[in-house]
Short mmCIF file of C-alpha atoms in Angstrom, two decimals:
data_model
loop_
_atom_site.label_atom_id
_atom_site.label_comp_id
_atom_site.label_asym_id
_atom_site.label_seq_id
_atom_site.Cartn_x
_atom_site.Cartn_y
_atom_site.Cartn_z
CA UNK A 1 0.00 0.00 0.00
CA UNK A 2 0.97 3.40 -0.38
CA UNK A 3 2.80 5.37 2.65
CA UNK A 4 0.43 7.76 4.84
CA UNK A 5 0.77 9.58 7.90
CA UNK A 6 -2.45 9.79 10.03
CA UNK A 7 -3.68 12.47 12.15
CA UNK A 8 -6.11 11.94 14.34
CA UNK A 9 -7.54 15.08 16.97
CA UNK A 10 -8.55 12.22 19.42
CA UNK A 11 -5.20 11.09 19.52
CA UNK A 12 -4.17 14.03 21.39
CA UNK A 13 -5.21 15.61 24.45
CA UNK A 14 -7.92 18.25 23.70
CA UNK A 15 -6.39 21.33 25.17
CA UNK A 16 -3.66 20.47 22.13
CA UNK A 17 -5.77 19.43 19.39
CA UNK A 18 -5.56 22.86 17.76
CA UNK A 19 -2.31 23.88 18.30
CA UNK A 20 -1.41 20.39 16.73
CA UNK A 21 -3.61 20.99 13.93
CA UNK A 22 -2.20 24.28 13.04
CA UNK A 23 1.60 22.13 13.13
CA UNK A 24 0.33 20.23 10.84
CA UNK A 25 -1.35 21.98 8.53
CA UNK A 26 1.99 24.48 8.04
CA UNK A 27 4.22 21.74 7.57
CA UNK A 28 1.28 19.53 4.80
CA UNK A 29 1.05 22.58 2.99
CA UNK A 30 2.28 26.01 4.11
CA UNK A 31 2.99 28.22 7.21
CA UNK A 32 -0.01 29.85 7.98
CA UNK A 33 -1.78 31.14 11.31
CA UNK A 34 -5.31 29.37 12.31
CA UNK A 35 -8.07 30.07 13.90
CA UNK A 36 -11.55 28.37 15.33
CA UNK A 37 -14.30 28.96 17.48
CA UNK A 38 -13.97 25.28 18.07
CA UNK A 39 -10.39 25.66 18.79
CA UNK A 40 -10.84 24.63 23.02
CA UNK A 41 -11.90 21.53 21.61
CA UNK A 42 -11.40 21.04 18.18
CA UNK A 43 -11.87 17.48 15.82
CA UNK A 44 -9.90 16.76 12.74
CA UNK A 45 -8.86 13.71 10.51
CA UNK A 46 -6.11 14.20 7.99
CA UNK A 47 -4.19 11.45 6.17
CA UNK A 48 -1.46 12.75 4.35
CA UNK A 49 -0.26 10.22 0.93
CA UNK A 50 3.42 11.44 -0.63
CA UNK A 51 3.30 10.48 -4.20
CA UNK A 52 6.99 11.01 -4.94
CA UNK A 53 7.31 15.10 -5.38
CA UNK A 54 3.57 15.62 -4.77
CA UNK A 55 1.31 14.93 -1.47
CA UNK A 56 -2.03 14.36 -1.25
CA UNK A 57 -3.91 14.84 2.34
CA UNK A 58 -7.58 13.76 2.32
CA UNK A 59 -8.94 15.45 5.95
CA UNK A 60 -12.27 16.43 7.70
CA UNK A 61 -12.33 19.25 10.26
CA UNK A 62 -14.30 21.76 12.17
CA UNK A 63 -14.89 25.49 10.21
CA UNK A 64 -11.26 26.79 10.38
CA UNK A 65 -9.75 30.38 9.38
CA UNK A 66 -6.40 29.96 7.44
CA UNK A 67 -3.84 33.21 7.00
CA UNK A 68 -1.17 33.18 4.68
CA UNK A 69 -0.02 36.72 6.14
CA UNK A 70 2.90 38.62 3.55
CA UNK A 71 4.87 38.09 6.99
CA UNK A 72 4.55 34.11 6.68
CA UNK A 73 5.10 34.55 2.82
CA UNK A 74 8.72 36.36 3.50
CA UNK A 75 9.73 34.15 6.61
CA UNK A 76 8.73 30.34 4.28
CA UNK A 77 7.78 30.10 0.67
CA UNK A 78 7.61 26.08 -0.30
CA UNK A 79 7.03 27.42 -4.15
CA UNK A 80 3.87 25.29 -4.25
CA UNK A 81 0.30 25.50 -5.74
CA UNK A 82 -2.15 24.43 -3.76
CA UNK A 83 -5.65 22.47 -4.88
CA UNK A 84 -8.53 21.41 -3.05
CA UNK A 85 -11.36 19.73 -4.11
CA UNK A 86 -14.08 19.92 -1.78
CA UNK A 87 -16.10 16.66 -0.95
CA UNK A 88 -18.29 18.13 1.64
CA UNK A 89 -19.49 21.44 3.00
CA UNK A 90 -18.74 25.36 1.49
CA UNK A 91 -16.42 27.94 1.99
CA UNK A 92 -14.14 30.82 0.65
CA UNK A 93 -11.01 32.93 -0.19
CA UNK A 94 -9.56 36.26 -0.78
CA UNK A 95 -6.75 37.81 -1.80
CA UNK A 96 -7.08 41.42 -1.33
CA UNK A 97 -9.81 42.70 -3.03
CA UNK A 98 -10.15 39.55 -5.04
CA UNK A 99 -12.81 36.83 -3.47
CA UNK A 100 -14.25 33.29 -4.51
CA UNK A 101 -16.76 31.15 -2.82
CA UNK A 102 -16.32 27.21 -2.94
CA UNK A 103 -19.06 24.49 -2.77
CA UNK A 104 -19.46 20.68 -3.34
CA UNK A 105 -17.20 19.43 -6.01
CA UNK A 106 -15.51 22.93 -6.71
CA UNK A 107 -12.01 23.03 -7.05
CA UNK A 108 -9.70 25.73 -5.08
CA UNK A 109 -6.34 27.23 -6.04
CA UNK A 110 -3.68 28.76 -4.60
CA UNK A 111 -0.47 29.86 -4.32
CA UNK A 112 1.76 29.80 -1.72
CA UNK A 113 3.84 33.21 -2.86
CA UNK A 114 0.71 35.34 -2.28
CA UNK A 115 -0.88 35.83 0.76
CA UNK A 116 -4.54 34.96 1.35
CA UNK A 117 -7.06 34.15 3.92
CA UNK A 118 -9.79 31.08 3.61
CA UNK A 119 -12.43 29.65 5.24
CA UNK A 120 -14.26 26.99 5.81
CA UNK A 121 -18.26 26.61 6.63
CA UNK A 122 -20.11 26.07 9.40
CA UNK A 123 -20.43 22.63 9.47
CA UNK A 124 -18.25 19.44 9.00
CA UNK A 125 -15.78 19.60 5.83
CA UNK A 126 -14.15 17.12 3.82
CA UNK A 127 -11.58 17.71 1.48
CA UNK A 128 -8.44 16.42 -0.63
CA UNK A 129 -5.52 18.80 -0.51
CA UNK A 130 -2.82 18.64 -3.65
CA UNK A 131 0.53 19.92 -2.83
CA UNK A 132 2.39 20.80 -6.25
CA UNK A 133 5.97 21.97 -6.85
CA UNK A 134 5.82 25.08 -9.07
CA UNK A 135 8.80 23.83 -10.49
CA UNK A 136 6.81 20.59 -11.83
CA UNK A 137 4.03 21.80 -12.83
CA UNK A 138 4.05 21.85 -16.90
CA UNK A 139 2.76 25.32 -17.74
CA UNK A 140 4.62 28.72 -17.45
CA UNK A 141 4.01 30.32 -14.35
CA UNK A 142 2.76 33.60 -15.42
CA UNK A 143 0.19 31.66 -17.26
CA UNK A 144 -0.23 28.94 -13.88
CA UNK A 145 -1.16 31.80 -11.80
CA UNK A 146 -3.62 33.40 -13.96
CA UNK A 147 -5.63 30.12 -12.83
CA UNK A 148 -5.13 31.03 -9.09
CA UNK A 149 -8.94 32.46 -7.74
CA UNK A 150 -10.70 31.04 -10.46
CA UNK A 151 -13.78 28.30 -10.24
CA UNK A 152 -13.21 25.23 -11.13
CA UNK A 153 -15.97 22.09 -11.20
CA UNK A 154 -15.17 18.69 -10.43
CA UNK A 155 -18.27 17.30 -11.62
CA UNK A 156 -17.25 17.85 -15.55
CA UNK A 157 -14.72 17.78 -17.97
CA UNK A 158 -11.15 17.18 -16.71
CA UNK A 159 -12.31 18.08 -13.16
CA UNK A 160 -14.19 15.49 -12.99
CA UNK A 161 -11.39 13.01 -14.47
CA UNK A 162 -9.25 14.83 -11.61
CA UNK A 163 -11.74 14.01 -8.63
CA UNK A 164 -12.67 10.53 -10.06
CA UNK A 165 -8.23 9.97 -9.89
CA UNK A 166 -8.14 11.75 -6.25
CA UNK A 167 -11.33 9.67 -5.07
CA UNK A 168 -10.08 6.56 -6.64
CA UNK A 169 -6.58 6.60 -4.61
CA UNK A 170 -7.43 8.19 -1.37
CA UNK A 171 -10.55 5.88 -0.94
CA UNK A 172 -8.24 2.91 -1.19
CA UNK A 173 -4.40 3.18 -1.12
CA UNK A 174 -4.35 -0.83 -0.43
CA UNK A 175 -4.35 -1.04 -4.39
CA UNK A 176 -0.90 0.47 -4.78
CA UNK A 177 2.55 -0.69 -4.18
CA UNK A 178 4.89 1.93 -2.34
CA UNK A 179 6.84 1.53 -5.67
CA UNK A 180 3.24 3.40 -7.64
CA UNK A 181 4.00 6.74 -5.91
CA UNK A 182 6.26 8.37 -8.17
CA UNK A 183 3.65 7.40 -11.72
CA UNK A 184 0.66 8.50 -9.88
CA UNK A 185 2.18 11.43 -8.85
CA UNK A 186 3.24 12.26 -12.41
CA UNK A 187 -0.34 11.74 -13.55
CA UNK A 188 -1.61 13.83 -10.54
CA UNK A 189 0.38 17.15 -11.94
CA UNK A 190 -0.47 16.32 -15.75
CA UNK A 191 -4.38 16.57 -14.69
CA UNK A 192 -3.84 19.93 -12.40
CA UNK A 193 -2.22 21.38 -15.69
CA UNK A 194 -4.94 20.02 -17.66
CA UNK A 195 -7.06 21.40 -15.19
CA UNK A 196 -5.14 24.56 -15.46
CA UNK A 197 -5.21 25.12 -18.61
CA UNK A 198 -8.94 24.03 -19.68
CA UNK A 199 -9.63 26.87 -17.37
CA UNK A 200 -7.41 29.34 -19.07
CA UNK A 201 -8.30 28.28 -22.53
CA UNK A 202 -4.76 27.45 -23.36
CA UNK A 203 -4.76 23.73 -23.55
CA UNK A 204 -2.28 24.20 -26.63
CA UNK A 205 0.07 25.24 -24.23
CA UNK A 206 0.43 21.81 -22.74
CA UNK A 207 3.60 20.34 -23.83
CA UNK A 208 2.31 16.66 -25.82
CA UNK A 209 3.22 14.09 -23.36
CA UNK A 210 1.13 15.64 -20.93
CA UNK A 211 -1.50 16.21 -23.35
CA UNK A 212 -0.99 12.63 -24.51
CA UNK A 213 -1.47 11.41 -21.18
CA UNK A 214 -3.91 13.12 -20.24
CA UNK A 215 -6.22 11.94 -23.53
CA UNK A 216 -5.52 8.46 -22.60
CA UNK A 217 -6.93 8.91 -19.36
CA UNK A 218 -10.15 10.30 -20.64
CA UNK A 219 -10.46 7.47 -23.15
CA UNK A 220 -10.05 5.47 -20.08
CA UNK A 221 -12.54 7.02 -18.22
CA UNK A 222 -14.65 7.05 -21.50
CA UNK A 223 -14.70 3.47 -21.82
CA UNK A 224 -15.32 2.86 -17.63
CA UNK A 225 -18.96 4.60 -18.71
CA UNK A 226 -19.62 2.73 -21.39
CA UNK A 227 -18.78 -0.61 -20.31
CA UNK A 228 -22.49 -1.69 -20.68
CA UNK A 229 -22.30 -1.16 -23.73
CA UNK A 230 -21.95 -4.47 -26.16
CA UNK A 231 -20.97 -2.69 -29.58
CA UNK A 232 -18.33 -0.88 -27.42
CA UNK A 233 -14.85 -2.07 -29.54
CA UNK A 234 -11.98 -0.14 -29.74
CA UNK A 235 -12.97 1.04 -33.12
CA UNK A 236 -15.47 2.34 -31.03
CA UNK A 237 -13.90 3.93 -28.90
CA UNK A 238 -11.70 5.70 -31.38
CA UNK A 239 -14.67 7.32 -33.45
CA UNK A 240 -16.47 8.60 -30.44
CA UNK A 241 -13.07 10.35 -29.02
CA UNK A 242 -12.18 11.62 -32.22
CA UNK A 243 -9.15 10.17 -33.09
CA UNK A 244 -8.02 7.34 -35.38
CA UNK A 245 -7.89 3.51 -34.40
CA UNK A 246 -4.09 3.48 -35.00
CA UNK A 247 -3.33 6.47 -32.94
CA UNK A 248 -5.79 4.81 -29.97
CA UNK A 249 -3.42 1.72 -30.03
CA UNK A 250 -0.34 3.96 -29.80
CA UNK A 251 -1.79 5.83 -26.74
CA UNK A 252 -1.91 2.63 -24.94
CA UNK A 253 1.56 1.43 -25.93
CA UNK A 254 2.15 3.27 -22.47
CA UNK A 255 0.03 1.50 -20.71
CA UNK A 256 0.70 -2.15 -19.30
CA UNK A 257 -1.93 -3.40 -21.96
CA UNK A 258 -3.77 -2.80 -24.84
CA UNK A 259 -7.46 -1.18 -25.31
CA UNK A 260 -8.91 -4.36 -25.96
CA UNK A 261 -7.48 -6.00 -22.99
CA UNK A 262 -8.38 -3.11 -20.63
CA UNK A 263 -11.41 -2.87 -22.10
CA UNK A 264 -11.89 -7.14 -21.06
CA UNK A 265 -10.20 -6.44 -17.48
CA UNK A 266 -12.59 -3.66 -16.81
CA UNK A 267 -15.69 -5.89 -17.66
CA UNK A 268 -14.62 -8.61 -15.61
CA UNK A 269 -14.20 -6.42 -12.94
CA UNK A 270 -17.33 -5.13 -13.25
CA UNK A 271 -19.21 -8.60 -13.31
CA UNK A 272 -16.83 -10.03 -10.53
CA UNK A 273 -18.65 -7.40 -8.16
CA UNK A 274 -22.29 -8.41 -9.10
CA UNK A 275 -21.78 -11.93 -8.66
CA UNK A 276 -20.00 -11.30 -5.19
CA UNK A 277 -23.31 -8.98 -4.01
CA UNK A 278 -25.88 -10.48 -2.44
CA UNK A 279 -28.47 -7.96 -3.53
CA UNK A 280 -28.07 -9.79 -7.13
CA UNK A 281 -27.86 -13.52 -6.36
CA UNK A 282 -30.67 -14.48 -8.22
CA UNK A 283 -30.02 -12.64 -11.29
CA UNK A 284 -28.80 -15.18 -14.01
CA UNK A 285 -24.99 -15.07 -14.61
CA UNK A 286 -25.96 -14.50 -18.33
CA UNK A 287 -27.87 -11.38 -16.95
CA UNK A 288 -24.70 -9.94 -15.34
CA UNK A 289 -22.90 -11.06 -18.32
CA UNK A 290 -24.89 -9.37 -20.62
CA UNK A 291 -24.68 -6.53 -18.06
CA UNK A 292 -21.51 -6.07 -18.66
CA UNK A 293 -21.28 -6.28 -22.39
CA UNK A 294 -20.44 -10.02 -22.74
CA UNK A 295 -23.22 -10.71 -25.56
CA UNK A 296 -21.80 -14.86 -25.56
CA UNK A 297 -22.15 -16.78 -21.96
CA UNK A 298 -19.45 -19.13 -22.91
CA UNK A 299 -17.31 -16.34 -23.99
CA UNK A 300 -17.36 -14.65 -20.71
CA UNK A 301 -17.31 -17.93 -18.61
CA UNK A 302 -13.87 -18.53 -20.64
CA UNK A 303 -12.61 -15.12 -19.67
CA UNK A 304 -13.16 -14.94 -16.52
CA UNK A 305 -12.01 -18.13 -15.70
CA UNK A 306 -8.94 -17.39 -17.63
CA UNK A 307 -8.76 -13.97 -15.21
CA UNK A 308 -10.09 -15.68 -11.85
CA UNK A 309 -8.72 -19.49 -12.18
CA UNK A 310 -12.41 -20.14 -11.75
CA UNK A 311 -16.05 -20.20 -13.35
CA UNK A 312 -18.19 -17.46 -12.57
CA UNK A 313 -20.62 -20.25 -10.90
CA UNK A 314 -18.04 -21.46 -8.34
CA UNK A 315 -16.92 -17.69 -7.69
CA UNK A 316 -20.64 -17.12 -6.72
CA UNK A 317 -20.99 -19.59 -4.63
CA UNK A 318 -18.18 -18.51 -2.89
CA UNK A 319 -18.19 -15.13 -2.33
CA UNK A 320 -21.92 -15.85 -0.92
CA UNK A 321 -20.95 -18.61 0.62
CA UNK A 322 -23.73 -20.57 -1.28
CA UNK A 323 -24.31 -24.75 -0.79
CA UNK A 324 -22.72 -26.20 -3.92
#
């Protein structure tokens, strides 16, 4: 699994909590001061993931106050950009005279060269934090900070590809090897520049490999939607993205295997969960098949026995723990 550090307010004695919060939150991210009306007895989770030059830190807290005062900005300057996506709850920034308000699946950007107060809501938060290098991030600064203050959705677009990749590794880091950090953390900055720059309008600044990267997740996430669908080949898949079927294959010459075997895997996937929930036991295995987009029983008994080193029948009847 990947390597986290976890923070838990309960862990501590409560006339600490705060103070320890505030610790922890300057060294995660950037010096700042704090402040809470819950602060005499404050609750927090964070879990904070490094993925090689980047962190991630998933966390839930109280409403908190954070300054990023000019003097803070002088005395420590990590040259970072800073992205939340917020899961649950509201709340806000400014920047002088400059002001944003944040909600459910927005996106928030900073910068940790300009000083800045935010906020959160009055009730329970939950949010991802991205820590990025400057110096790693693919765009030009000038152009980077533009960005900085502006609203961004996770619920569409390459938001939503970047809070379906945040969701997907936070939610379970069980699924990675220690050894995974370093790639996910590459594909982590090639979506906040993606991000970036679909908000700029200047996705033609992107150099290609990030671009190219970035396309093959989409097509990825693109064929994770349409998985139901039977007709869906990579021929497909190539037509409804826009691009040719040759340059498709090249895209996942990347990858660890090709479209039409992640295209199987995902499937398989898919129908190994139905026959493991109990909710569907007595819908036919051709029914979750055909679910699935496996239009030929026999061909899908084949692959999945090929993927599972059993039939889908005895894999039923043993994730339910069903008589044989």
């Amino acid at each position: 699994m990947l390597i986290e550090t976890v923070f838990r307010s309960e862990d501590v004695p409560a006339a600490d909590r705060f103070e320890y919060w505030r610790e922890l939150v300057s060294r995660t991210s950037r010096p700042m001061d704090l402040s809470s009306e819950n602060a005499a007895d404050f609750w927090a989770h964070q879990r904070l993931i490094g993925l090689g030059a980047v962190s991630v830190w998933p966390a839930e807290c109280q409403p908190v106050v954070y300054r990023r005062t000019p003097k803070l900005v002088r005395q420590s300057d990590p040259e970072s950009y800073h992205l939340t996506l917020v899961l649950q709850g509201s709340g806000g920034a400014s920047w002088g005279k400059q002001e944003a308000a944040y909600h459910a699946y927005d996106f928030h950007a900073n910068d940790s060269s300009r000083p800045s107060e935010m906020w959160t809501g009055q009730a329970l938060s939950r949010i991802v934090g991205i820590e990025v290098p400057k110096a790693h991030l693919p765009l030009p600064r000038r152009r980077a900070e533009q960005a900085i203050g502006r609203r961004m959705s996770g619920l569409e677009g390459i938001g939503a590809l970047l809070a379906q990749f945040l969701t997907q590794i936070t939610d379970n880091t069980n699924q990675y090897a220690p050894s995974d950090a370093p790639r996910l953390g590459t594909v982590l900055v090639d979506l906040v520049a993606a991000l970036f720059a679909h908000t700029l309008g200047t996705e033609d600044s992107l150099p290609p490999d990030t671009h190219q990267r970035n396309l093959a997740l989409r097509i990825q996430a693109f064929i994770q939607q349409n998985l139901h669908e039977p007709h869906l080949t990579p021929r497909a898949i190539a037509a409804a993205n826009g691009i040719s079927l040759s340059y498709l294959h090249r895209l996942f010459q990347g990858e660890d295997e090709t479209v039409s075997a992640y295209l199987r895997r995902k499937r398989l996937e898919r129908a190994r969960q139905d026959l493991a929930n109990p909710a569907m036991r007595a819908v036919p295995i051709h029914a979750i098949a055909a679910r699935w987009g496996f239009t030929h029983p026999a061909a899908f008994s084949r692959a999945f026995r090929t993927a599972h080193g059993m039939t889908p029948t005895t894999y039923r009847h043993q994730a339910l723990h069903l008589p044989v």
